[in-house]
Short mmCIF file of C-alpha atoms and ligand atoms in Angstrom, two decimals:
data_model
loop_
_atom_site.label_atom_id
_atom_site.label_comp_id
_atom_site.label_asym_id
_atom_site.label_seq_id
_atom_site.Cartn_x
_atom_site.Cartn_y
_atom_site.Cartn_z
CA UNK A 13 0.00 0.00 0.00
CA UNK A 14 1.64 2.95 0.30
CA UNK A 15 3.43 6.19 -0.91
CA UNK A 16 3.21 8.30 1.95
CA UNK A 17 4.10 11.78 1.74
CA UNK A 18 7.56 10.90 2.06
CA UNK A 19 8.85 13.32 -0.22
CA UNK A 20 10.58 15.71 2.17
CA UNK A 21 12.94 13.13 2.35
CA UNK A 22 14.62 14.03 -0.88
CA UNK A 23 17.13 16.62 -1.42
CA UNK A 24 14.88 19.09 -2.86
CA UNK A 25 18.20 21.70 -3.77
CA UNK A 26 20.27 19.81 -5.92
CA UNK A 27 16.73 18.30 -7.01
CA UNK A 28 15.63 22.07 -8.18
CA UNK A 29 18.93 22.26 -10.40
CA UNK A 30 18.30 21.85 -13.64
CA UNK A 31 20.85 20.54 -16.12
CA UNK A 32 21.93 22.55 -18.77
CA UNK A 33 20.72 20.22 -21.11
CA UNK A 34 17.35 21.12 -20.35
CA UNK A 35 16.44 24.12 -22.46
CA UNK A 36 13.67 26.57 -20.97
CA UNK A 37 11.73 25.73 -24.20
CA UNK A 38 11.84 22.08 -23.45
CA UNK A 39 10.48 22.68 -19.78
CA UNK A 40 7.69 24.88 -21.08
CA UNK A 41 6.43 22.14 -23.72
CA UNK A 42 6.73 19.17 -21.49
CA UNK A 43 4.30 21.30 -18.44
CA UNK A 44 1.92 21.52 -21.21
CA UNK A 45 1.24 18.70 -21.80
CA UNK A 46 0.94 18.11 -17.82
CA UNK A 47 -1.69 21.11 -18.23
CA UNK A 48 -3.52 19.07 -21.35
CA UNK A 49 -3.38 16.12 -18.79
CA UNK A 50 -1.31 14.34 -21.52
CA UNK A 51 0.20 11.11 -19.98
CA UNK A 52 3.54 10.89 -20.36
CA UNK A 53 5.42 7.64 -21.19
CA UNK A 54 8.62 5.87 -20.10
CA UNK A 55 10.94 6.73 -23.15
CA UNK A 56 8.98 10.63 -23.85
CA UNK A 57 11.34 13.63 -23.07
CA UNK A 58 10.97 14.64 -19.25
CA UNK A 59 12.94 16.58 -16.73
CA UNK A 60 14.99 15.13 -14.56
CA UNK A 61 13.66 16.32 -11.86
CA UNK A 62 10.39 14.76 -12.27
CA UNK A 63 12.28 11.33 -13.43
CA UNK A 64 13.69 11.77 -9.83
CA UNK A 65 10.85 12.27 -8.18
CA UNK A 66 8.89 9.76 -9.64
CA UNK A 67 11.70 6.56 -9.42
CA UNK A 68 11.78 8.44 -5.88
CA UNK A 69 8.01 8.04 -5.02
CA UNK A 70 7.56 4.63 -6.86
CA UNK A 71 10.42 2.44 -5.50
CA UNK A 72 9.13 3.95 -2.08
CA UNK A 73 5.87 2.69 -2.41
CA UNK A 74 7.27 -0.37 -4.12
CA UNK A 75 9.31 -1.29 -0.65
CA UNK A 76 6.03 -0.20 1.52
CA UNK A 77 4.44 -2.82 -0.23
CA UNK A 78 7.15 -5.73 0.07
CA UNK A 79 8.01 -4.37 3.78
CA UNK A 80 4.17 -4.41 4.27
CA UNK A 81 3.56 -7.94 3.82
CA UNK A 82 5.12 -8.61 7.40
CA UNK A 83 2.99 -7.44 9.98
CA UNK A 84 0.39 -9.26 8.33
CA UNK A 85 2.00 -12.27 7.70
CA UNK A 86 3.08 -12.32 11.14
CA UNK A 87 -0.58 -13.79 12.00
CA UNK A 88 -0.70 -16.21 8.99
CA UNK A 89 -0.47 -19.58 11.01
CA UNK A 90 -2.39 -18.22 13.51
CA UNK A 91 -5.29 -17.04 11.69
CA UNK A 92 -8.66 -18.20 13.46
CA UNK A 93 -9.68 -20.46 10.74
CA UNK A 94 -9.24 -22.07 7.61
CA UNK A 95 -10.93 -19.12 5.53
CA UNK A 96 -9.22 -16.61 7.51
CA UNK A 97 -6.49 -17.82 6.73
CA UNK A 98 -6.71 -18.39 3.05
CA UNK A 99 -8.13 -14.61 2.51
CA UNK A 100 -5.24 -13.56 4.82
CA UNK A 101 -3.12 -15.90 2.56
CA UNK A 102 -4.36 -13.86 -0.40
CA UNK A 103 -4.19 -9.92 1.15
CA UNK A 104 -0.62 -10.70 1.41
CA UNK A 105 0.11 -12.25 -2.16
CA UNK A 106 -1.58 -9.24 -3.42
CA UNK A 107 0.49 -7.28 -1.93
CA UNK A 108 3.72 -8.91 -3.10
CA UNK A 109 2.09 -8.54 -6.58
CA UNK A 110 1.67 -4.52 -6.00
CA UNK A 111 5.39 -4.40 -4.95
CA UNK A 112 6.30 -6.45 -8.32
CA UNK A 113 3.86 -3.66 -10.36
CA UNK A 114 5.78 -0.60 -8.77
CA UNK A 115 9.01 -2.02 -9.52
CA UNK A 116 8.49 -2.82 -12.81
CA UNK A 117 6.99 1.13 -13.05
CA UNK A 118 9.66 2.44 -11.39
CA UNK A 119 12.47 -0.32 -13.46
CA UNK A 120 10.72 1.67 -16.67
CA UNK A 121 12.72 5.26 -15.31
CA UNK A 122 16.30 3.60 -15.91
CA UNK A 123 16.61 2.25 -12.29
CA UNK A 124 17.38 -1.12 -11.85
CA UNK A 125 15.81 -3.43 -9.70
CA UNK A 126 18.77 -4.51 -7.56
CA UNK A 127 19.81 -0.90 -7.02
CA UNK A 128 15.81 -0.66 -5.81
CA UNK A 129 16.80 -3.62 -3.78
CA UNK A 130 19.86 -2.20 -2.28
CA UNK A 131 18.60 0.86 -1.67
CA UNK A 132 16.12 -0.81 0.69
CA UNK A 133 18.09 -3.23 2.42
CA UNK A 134 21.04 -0.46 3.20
CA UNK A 135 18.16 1.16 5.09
CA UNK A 136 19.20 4.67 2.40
CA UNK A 137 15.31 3.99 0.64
CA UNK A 138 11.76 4.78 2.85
CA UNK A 139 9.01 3.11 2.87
CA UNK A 140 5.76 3.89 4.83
CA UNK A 141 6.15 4.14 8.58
CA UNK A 142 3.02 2.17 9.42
CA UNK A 143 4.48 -0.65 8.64
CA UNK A 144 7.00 -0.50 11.58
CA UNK A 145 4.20 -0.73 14.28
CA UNK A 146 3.74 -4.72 15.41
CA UNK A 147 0.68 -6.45 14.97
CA UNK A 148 0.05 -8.01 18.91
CA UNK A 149 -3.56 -9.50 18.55
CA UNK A 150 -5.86 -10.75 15.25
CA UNK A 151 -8.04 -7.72 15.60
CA UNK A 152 -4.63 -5.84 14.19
CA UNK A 153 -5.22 -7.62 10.86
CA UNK A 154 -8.56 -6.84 11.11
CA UNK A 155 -7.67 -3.33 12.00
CA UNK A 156 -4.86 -2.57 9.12
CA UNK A 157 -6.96 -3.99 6.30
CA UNK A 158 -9.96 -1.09 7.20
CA UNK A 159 -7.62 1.34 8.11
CA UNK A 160 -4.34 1.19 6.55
CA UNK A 161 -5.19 -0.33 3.37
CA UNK A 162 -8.72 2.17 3.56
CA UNK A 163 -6.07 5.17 3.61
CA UNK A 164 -4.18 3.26 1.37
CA UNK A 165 -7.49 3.16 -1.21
CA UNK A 166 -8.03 7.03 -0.37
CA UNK A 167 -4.17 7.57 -1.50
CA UNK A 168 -3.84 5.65 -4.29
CA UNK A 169 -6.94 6.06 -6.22
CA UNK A 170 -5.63 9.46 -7.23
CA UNK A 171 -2.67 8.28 -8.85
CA UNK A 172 -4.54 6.38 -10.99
CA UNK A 173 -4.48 9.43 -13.30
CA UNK A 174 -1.05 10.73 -12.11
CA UNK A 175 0.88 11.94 -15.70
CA UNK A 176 3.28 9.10 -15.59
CA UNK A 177 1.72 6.71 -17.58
CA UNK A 178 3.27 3.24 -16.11
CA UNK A 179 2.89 4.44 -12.31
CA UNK A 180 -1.14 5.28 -13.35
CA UNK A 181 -1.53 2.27 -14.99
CA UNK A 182 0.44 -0.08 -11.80
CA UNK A 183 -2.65 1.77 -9.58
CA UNK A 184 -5.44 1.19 -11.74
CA UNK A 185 -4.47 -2.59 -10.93
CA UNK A 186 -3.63 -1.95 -7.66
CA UNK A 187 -6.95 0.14 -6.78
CA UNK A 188 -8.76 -2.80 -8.55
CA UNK A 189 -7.53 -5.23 -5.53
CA UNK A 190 -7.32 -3.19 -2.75
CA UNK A 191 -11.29 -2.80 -1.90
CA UNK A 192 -11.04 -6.61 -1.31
CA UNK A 193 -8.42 -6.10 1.25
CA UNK A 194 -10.40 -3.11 2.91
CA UNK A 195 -13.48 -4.79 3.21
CA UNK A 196 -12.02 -8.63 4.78
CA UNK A 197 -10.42 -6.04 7.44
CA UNK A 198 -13.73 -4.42 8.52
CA UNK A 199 -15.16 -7.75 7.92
CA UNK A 200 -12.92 -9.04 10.89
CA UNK A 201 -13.25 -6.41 13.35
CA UNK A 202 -17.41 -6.30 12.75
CA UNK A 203 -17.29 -9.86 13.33
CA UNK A 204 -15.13 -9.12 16.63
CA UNK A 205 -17.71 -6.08 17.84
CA UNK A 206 -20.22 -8.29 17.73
CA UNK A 207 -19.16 -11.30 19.59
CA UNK A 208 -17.80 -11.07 23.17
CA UNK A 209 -17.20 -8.19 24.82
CA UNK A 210 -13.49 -9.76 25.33
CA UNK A 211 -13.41 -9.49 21.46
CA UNK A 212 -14.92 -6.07 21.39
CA UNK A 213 -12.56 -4.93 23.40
CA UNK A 214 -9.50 -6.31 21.22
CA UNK A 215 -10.94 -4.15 18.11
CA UNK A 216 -11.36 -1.51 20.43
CA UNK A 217 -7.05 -1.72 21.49
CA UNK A 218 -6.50 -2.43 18.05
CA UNK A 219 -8.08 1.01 16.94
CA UNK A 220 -6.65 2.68 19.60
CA UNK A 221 -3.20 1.51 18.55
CA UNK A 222 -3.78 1.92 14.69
CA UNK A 223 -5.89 5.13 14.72
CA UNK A 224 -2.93 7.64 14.58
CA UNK A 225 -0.29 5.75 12.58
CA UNK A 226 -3.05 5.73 10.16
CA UNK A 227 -3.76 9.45 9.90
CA UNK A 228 0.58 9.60 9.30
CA UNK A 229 0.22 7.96 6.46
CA UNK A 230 -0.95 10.67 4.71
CA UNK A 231 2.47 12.23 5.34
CA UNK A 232 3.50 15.41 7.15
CA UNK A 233 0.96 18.36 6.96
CA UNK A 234 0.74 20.69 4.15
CA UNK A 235 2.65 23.71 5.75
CA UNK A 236 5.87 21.27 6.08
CA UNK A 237 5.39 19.51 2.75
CA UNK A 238 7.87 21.09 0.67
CA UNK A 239 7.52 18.78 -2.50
CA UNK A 240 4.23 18.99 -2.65
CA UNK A 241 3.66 21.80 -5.61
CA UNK A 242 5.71 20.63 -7.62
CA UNK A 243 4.16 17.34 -8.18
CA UNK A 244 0.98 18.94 -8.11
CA UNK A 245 2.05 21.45 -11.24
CA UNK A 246 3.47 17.84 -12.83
CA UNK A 247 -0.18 16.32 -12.21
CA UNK A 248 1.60 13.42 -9.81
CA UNK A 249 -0.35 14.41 -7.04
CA UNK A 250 -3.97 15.84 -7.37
CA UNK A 251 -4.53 15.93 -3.44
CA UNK A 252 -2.35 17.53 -0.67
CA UNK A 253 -1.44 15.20 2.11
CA UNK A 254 -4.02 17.27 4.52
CA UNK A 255 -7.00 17.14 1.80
CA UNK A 256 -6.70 13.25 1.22
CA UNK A 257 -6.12 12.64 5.18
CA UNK A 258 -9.60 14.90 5.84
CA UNK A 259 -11.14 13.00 3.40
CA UNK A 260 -9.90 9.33 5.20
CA UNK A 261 -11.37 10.89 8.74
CA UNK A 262 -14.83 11.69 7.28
CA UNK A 263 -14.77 8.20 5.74
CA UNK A 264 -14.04 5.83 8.76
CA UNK A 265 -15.44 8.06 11.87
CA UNK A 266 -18.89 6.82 10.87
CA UNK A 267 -17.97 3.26 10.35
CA UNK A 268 -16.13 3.33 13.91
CA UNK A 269 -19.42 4.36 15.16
CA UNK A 270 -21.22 1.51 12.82
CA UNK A 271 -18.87 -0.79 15.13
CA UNK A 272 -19.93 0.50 18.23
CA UNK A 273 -15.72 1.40 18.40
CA UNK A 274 -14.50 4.90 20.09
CA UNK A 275 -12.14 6.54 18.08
CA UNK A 276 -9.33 7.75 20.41
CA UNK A 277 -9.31 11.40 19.98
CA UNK A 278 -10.97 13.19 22.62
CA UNK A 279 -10.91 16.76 20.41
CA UNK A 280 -13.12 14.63 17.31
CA UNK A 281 -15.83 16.40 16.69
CA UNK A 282 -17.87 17.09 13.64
CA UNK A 283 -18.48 20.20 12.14
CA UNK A 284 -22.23 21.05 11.35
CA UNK A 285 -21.30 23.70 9.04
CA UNK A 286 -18.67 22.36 7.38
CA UNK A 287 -19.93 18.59 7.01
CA UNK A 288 -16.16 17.80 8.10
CA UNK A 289 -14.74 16.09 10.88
CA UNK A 290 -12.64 17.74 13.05
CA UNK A 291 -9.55 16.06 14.54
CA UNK A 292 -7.08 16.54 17.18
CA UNK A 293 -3.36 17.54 16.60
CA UNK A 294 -1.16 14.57 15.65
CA UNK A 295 2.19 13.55 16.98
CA UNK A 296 4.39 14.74 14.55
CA UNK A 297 7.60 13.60 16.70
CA UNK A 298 6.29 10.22 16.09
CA UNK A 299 5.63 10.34 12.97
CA UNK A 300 9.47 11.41 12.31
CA UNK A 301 10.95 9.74 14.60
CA UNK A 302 9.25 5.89 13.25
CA UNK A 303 10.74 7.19 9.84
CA UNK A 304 13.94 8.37 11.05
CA UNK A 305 14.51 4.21 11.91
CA UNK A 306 13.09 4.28 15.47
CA UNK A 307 9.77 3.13 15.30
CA UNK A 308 8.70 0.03 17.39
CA UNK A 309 10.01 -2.75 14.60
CA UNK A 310 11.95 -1.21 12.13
CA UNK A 311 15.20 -2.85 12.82
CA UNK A 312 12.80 -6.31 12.75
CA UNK A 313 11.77 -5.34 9.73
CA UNK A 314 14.26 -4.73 7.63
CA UNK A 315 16.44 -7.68 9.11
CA UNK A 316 13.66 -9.90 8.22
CA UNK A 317 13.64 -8.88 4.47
CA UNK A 318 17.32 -8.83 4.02
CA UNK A 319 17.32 -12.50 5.46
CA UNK A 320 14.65 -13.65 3.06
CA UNK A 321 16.80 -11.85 0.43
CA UNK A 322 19.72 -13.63 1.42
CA UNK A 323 18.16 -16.86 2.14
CA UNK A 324 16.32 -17.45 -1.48
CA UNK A 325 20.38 -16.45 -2.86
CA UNK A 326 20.54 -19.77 -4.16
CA UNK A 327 17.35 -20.14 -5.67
CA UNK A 328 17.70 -17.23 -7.85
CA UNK A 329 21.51 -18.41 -8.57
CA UNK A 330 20.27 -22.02 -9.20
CA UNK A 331 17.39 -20.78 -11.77
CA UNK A 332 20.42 -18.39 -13.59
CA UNK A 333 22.17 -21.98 -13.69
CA UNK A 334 19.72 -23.96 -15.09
CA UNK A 335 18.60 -20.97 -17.44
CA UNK A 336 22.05 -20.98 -18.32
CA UNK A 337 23.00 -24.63 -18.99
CA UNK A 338 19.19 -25.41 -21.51
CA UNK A 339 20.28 -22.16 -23.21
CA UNK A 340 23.26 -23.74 -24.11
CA UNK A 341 21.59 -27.22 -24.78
CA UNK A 342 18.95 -25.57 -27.10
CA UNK A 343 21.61 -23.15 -28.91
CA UNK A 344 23.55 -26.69 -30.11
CA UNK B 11 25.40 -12.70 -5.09
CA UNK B 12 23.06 -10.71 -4.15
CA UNK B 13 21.91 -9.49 -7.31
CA UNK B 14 19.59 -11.43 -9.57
CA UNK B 15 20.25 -10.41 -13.86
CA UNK B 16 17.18 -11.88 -14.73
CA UNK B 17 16.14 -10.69 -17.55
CA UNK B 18 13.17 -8.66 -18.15
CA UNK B 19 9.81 -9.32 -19.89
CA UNK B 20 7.13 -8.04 -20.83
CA UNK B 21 4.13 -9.73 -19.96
CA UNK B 22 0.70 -9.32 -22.81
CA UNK B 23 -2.83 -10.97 -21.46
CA UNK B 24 -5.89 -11.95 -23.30
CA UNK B 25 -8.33 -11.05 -21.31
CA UNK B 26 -10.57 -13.47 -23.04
CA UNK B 27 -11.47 -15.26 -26.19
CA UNK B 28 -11.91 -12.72 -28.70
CA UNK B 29 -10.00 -9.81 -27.69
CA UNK B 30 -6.35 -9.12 -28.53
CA UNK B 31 -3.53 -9.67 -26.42
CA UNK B 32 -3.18 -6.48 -24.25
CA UNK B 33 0.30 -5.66 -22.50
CA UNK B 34 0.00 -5.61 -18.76
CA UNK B 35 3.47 -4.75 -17.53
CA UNK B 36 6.76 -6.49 -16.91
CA UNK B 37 8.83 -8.95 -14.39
CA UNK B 38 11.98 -10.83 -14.31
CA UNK B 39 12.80 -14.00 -14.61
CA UNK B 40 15.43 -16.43 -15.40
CA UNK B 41 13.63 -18.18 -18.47
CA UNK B 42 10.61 -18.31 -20.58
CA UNK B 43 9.07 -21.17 -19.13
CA UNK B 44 9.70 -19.04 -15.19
CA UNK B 45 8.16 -15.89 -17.19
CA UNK B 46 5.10 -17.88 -17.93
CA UNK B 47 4.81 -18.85 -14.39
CA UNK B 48 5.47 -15.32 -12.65
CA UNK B 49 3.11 -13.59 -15.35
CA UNK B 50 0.42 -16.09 -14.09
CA UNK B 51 1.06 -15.29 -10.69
CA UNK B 52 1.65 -11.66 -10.80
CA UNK B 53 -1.35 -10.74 -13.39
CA UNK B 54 -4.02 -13.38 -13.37
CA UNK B 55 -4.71 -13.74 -9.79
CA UNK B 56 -8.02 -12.55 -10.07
CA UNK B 57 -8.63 -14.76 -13.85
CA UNK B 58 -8.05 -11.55 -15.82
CA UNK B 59 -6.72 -13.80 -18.42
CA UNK B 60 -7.38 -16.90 -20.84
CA UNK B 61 -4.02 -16.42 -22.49
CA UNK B 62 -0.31 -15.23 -21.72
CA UNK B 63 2.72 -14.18 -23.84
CA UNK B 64 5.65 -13.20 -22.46
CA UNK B 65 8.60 -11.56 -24.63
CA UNK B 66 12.13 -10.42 -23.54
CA UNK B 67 11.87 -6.73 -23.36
CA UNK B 68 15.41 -6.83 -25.27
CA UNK B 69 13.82 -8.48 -28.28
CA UNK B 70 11.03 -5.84 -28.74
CA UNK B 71 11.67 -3.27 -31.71
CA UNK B 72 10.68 0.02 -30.56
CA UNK B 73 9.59 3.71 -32.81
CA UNK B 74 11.88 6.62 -30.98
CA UNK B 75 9.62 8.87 -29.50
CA UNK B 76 11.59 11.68 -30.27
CA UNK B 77 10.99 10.61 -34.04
CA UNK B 78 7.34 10.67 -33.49
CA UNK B 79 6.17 13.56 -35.70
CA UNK B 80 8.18 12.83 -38.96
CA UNK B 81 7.51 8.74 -37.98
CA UNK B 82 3.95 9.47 -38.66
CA UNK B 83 3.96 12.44 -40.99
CA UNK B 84 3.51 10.58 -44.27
CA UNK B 85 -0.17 9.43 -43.20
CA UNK B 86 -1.24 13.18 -41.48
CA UNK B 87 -1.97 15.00 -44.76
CA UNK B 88 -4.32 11.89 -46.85
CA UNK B 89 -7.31 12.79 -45.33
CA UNK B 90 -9.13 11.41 -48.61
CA UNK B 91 -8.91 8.03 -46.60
CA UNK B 92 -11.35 9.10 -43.98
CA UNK B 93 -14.80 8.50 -45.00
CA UNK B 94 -15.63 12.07 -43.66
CA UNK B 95 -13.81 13.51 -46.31
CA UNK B 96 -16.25 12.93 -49.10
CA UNK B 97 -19.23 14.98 -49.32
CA UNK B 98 -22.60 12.77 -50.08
CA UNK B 99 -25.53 14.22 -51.72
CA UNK B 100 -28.64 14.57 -49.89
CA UNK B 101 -30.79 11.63 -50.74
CA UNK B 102 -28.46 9.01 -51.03
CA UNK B 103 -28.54 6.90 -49.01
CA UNK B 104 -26.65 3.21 -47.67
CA UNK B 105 -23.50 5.11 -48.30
FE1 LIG C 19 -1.09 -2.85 -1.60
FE1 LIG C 20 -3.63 -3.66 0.35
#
């Protein structure tokens, strides 16, 4: 799921230089056809700059998808039963296949997947920070499919018509899967509100614990999001970061009330005249800190993927091998 | 070691009997046969196909965008092959 408004992680300076190759006529015809809503496509004359930004936000979303698998995967032999388990079995495949789609967007810039790869396992690439919060009972799972992957939906279904062509086209088949995903999660925690009131109160921790990482997700607020223009003028983005996480409040408050769950913000309130939900201030130390490699699992995390990297080594050497050797056999 | 050099491929679905073979994106893999196998797995999870070719991106032939406008220039001033271009007396008609 997720490209978070990560982008004030880049190096927006030497990002804003332009290289002299890049005539002002050439700038002024390529934002054009951003303004006709033209898509553009992998090999079409672009600014580096926006290449940047885009192999930037892709592989970044790409690794929040791959890192994202684990919290959830974390419950998959315990799932309650058989079908949990198999639609749990499936969330998490999907989401393998979104990190495959965004790599292969991303591969279409000129970056190669192993630098992607690299990038991640050095710990110098992002990816979301929800994903560094554990997952302690099954009403997590329940609780990340309706809230991460529903801010997830809210995020990505803009960038189906971002101007990069490939990235659009990687979200029109992600958006495609990810209301399944949304709706087993609130399936599991309305299931939990309405049995026990042992299970109630698990959904009721798990919201508590998921509420705010979720509204982070949308990235830091609009006054501190410095990329944000930029990729709106370039048609990446169409919503700010405070717009799209608005629109994920107004969304889920009633549904936490459909559940008979208290959100746990004691300043939520909604706003007759507005038709909005107001919310209180978030934690924005958190928020930086989880990214800045000190969130509750991210050393877990990323030690986890670089031993799955290095322990299927000799399958991918093995398949080179054998691709190698009937190569040869076929070529005689 | 740690680095893979599959090759790339470009993965085409049918989406079913009847309509043409429609690119859906790309993957590694070490051979065809793996191709086949990781464009099932990556793009037809949901049956969004009845058919599956695969090609090395290498092998695919490619117009330069750059080229675009004089690529395509020799067809942009024949607009005597557009149907639209001939004018039809009123009261004929099946034309
Ligand atoms: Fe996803
Ligand atoms: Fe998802």
């Amino acid at each position: 799921m997720y490209t978070q408004g990560l982008d004030q992680q880049g190096k927006p300076e030497q990002e804003k230089q332009r290289r002299p190759a890049e005539s002002e006529a050439e700038l002024r015809a390529f934002q054009r056809r951003c303004d006709a809503e033209e898509k553009i496509e992998a090999k079409d004359w672009m600014p580096e700059a926006y290449r940047r930004t885009l192999v930037r936000q892709i592989s970044q979303h790409a690794h929040s998808e791959i890192i994202g698998m684990q919290p959830e995967g974390n419950w998959l032999t315990r799932a309650p039963s058989l079908k949990r388990k198999v639609i749990l079995l499936a969330k998490v495949q999907d989401e393998a296949g979104h990190g495959l789609y965004l790599y292969s967007a991303a591969e279409t810039l000129g970056v190669s997947r192993d630098k992607m790869v690299d990038d991640l396992l050095s710990g110098k690439a992002k990816y979301s920070s929800i994903f560094n919060y554990a997952t302690l009972t099954w009403a997590d799972i329940g609780a990340i499919g309706w809230l991460v992957d529903g801010a997830a939906i809210m995020n990505q279904v803009p960038l189906c018509r971002c101007s990069y062509g490939p990235y659009a086209r990687a979200m029109v088949r992600v958006c495609k899967e990810e209301s399944f995903h949304q709706r087993q999660g609130f399936d599991i925690m309305h299931v939990l509100c309405s049995g026990s009131e042992a299970q109630k109160a698990m959904a009721q921790d798990a919201l508590n614990r998921w509420w705010w990482p979720s509204l982070m997700m949308f990235g830091p607020s609009d006054k501190d999001s410095e990329h944000s223009a930029q990729s709106m003028a370039w048609k990446i983005k169409r919503f700010s970061n405070d717009e799209l996480r608005q629109k994920f409040v107004d969304a889920t408050v009633p549904q936490a009330e459909f559940l008979g769950l208290r959100v746990p913000d004691d300043d939520l309130h909604f706003n007759e005249a507005t038709g909005h939900y107001e919310f209180g201030d978030i934690d924005w130390q958190e928020f930086y800190d989880v990214l800045a490699g000190n969130g509750p699992c991210n050393r877990e995390r990323l030690a986890k993927r670089q031993k799955a990297h290095d322990d299927g080594a000799w399958v991918r050497e093995a398949a080179r091998a054998y691709a190698a050797k009937h190569a040869v056999q076929e070529a005689a | 070691m740690s680095h893979t050099n599959w090759p790339l491929y470009e993965v085409f679905i049918r989406s079913r009997s009847g309509l043409s073979h429609r690119h859906a994106g790309s993957l590694h893999a070490a051979d065809d046969d793996m191709a086949l196998d990781h464009a099932r797995d990556t793009y037809t999870r949901r049956m969004e196909g009845v058919s599956i070719w695969v090609v090395r991106s290498d092998r695919i032939v490619a117009s330069d965008p750059a080229e675009t406008a004089a690529l395509f220039e020799p067809a942009e001033d024949k607009i005597y092959r557009h149907p639209t271009f001939y004018e039809i007396p009123d009261g004929v008609e099946n034309l």
